Structures are given as C-alpha cells and as structure tokens.
XYZ file of C-alpha atoms in Angstrom:
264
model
C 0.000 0.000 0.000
C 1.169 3.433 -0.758
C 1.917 5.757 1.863
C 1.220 9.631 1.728
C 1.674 11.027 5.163
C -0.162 13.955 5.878
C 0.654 17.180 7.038
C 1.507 19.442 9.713
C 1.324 22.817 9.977
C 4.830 23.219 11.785
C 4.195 27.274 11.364
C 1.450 27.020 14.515
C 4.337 26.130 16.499
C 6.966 28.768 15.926
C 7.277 31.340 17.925
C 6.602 34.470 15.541
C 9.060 36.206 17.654
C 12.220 34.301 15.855
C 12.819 36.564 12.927
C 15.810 35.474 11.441
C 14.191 32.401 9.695
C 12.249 32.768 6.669
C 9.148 31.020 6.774
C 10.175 29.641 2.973
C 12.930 28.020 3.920
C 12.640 26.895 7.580
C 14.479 23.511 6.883
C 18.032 24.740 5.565
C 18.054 27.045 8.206
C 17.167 25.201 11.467
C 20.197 23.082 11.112
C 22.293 26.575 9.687
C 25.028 26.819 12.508
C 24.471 30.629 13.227
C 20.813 30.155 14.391
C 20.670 30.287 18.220
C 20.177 26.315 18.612
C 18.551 27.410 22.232
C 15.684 29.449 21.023
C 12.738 27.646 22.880
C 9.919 27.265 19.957
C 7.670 25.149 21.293
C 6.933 25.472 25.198
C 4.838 23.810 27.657
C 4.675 23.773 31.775
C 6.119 20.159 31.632
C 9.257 20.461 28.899
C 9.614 22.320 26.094
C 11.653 22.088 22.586
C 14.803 23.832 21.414
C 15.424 24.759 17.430
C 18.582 22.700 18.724
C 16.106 19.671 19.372
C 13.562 19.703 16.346
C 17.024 20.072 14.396
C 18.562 17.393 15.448
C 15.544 14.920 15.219
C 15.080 15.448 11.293
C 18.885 16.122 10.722
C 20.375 13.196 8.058
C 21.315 10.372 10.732
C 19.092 11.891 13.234
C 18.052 11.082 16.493
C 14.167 12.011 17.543
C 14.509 14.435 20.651
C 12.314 13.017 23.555
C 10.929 16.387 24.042
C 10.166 16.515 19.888
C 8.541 12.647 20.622
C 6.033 13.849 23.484
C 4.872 16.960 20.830
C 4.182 13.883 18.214
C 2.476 11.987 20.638
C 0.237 15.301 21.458
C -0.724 15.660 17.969
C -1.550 12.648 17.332
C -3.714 11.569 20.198
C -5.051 15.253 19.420
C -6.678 13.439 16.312
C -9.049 11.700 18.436
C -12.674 11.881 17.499
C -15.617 11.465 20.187
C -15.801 7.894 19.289
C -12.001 7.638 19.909
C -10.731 3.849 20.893
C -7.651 4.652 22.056
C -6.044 6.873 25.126
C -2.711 7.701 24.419
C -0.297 8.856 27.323
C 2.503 11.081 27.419
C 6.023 9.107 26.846
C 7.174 10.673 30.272
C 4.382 8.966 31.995
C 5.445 4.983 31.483
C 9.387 6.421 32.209
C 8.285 7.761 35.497
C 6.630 4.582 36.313
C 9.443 2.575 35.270
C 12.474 4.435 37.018
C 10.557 6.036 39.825
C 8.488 2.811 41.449
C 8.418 4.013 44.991
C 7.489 7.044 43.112
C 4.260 5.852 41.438
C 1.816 8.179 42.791
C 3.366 11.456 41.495
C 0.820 13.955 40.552
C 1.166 13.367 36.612
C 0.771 9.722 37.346
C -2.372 10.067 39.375
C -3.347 12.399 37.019
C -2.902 9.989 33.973
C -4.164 6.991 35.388
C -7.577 8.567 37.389
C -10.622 7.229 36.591
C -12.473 10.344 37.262
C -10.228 12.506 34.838
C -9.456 9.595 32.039
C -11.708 6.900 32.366
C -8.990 4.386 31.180
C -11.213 1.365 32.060
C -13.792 3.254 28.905
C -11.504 2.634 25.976
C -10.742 -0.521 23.688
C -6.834 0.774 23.743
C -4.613 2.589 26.198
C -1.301 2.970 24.504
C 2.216 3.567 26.420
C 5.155 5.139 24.489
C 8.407 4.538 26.003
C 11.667 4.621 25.743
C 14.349 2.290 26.976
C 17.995 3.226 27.875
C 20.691 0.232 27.123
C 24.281 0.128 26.747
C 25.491 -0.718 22.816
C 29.226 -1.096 22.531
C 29.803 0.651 25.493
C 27.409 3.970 24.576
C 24.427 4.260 26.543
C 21.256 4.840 24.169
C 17.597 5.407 23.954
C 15.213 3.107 22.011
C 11.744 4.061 21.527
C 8.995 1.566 21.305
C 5.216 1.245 22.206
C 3.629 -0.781 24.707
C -0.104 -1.174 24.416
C -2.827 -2.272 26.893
C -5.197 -3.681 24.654
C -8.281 -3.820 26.550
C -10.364 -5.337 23.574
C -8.296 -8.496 23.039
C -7.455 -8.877 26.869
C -3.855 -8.583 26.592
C -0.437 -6.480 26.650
C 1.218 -5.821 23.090
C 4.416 -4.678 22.091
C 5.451 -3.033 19.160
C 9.038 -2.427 18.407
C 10.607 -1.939 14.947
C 13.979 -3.528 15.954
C 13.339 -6.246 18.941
C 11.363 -9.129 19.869
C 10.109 -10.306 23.162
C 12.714 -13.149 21.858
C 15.409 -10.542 23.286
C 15.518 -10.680 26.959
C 16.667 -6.539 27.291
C 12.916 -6.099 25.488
C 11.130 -8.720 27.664
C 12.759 -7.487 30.985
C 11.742 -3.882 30.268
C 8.478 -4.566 29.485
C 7.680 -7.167 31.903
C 8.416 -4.544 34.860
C 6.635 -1.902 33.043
C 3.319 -4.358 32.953
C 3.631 -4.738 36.620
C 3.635 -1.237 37.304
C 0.911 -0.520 35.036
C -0.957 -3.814 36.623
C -0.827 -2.092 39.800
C -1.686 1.203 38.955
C -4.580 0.061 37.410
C -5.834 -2.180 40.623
C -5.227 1.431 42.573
C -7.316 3.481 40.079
C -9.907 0.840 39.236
C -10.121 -1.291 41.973
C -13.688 -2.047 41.094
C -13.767 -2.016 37.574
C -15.277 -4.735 35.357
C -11.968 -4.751 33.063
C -9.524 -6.314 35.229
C -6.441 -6.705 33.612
C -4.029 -8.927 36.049
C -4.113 -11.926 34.184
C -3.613 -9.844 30.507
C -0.165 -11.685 29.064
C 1.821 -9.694 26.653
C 2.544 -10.756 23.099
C 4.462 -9.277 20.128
C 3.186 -7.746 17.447
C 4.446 -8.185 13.927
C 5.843 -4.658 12.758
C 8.377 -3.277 9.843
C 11.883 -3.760 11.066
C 13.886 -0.225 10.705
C 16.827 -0.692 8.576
C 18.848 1.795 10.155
C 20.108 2.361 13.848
C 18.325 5.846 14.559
C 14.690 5.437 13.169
C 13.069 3.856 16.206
C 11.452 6.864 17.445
C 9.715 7.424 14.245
C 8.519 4.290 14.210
C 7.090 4.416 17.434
C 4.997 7.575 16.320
C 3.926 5.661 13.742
C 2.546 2.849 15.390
C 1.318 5.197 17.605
C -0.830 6.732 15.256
C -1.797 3.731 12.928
C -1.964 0.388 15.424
C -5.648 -0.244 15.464
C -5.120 -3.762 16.841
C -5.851 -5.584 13.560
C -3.112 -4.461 11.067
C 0.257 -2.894 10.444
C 0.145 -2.886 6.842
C -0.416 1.087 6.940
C 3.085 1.641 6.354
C 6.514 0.225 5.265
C 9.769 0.305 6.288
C 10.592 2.340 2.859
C 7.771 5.454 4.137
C 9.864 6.284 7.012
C 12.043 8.702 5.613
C 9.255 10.511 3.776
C 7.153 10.475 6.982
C 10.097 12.127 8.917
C 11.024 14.827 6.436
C 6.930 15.920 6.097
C 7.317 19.106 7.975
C 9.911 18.049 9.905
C 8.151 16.570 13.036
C 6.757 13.191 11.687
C 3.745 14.055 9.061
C 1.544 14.523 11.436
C -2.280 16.219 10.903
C -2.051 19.990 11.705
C -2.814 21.194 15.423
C -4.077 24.503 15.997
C -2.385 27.410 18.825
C -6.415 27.399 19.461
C -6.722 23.463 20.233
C -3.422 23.259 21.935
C -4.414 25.813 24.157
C -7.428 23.920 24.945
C -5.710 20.778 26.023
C -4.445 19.525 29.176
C -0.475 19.708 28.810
C-alpha cells in the first residue's frame, strides 16, 4: 500500500518572535550553525523544545529528541474523534513509572491513570510510548517503542521496529513496566469490570527499521496507525518521507487554538 503522510502545519508552532528564519525556507536554516540552537519554539509547563532539538531529530542520521517525541504523541492523540478507541499517554508517563516505582503516585501519574479525569477502564486501547535506555558497545542509548494495553483483546502488546520479546533486554523492560501498570490500574480501578491482572503480553508483527536511529519514528507511527488488527499502513521504505513531512513526523495539523485547549 502506498503511503502519503499527511501534514503538519509546523508554522502554529513557531514562535513568531524568531525573525531570522524565513518562513520559505525553515528547513536549511534550522540546522544553519548561526541560528541560536537554544531558542525555545515550542513550550509547555512540563518540557519544552529547542530549534537545537527539532534540528537534530530530522537532521540526516538523526536522532528524535524526547521532548520533539512527546509533541508527536500530542498531535496525534489530538486526532481523536468522540468515538475515539484509544487513550494515548505522554512518553514521560510509562518512564516515570518505570524508574521512579516508589514514586508511582506522582501527581502526573495520578493524574494519567484517574478514573475520574481519564476513564482508562472506557476505551478498547490505552497505549504507552516509552523509551528504553541500554548500553550498545559501550554507549548508553535510547530506544523508543510502544507498549499497548489492549483492553479489547485482553492482553499487553508490544510493538518495536527492531526487537522481539525473543530478546531478553525487550522482555525485561516490558515485563516490569506491565507490573507497574498492573498495579496502577488495581489502585485506580479497583472495582472495575476490566480487570487486567491476568492480561499476558505478546508481540506484534511490525516493519523492522533498517537503520540504527529510526526507532522513534517508528514508534509515532505505530502510535498513530496500530488499530489492533493491522500494520500494513506503512513500510519500512515510508519512514524517511514520513520524517522529512514538515519536519516533526507528518503529522495532521494542530491549531495554537486546540493546543491551548488541552491539558499539557
């Protein structure tokens, strides 16, 4: 199947205050080395993103920015219609639960996981972005992938362009995320008539990247297509033309208006 990514209007996010770069030709100069790489562009109470970072993430060789992943994320789960399926949460939710466990009931957490605020226990999907930090040949690095609470099958899925739960970093990560979430969940929705406790995770069949750097743009994308029936959307081949669509991941435009109406 083809794939035409759509687009984003990267413009709404500028700050019109940076007048050095011409709106024509935004690309060449947001890697240009006399552009002050810390000019916040994009800012919100939680983090916030540097030229510095949205360059670097669609740079040749690049390397997505987790602040630049958690404004993808925001787009795309700001796509959701009323009859939405899926919850989608911020990527710095499942690393908090991960590295902070006696930590769990931070305010974001709470906040993320409350049945009076997000109704988790309501949807078919609740999706986890998250990245894990591993040693390769001695250099510690981040590898995004998706974990996915799939509430209409009764299970756990991962998605990862480059692992299987055949590799026992993948399966250690994600089994100690699950038990976080598992617990969580009985805290939030102790009575709920979607238990998950017994949910057991599986892997789910995705295109391998081909390249060592394209993992968080994979995630995005399985972010935004994984309906829990088919990953056909897109092929390995699509990734470079989905990262180079205005520069953040092709991603459907988001208004100043509806990001101001949004819970950061």
């Amino acid at each position: 199947m083809a794939f035409t990514p759509p687009k984003i209007n990267i413009m709404k996010f500028i700050d019109h205050d940076i007048e050095d770069i011409p709106r024509s030709n935004l690309s060449f100069h947001m890697v240009h080395p006399f552009l002050n790489k810390k000019k916040v562009i994009i800012s919100y109470p939680s983090f916030y993103v540097t030229l510095g970072h949205l360059a670097k993430s669609v740079k040749p060789a690049r390397k997505l920015m987790s602040t630049v992943a958690e404004i993808g994320i925001f787009v795309i789960d700001g796509k959701k219609t009323k009859r939405a399926i899926k919850c989608i949460q911020p990527l710095r939710i499942l690393v908090n639960t991960h590295t902070q466990f006696d930590l769990m009931e931070t305010a974001e957490i709470t906040l993320a996981f409350k049945r009076g605020t997000n109704h988790l226990d309501h949807q078919q999907m609740v999706m986890f972005p998250t990245v894990q930090m591993m040693k390769v040949n001695g250099e510690e690095i981040g590898h995004y992938f998706l974990i996915v609470l799939n509430m209409h099958d009764n299970r756990f899925e991962v998605l990862d362009s480059m692992r299987t739960l055949q590799d026992e970093r993948l399966k250690t990560c994600c089994t100690t995320i699950i038990a976080r979430i598992k617990i969580l969940w009985a805290t939030h929705y102790p009575e709920t008539n979607k238990p998950i406790e017994d949910f057991e995770l599986i892997d789910v069949g995705v295109p391998n990247q081909s390249n060592n750097h394209d993992c968080g743009f994979h995630m995005l994308m399985h972010t935004d297509v994984w309906d829990g029936r088919s990953t056909d959307v897109f092929e390995e081949k699509d990734i470079p033309t989905f990262t180079k669509s205005s520069h953040i991941g092709g991603l459907h435009t988001l208004t100043m208006e509806h990001m101001n109406g949004r819970p950061r």
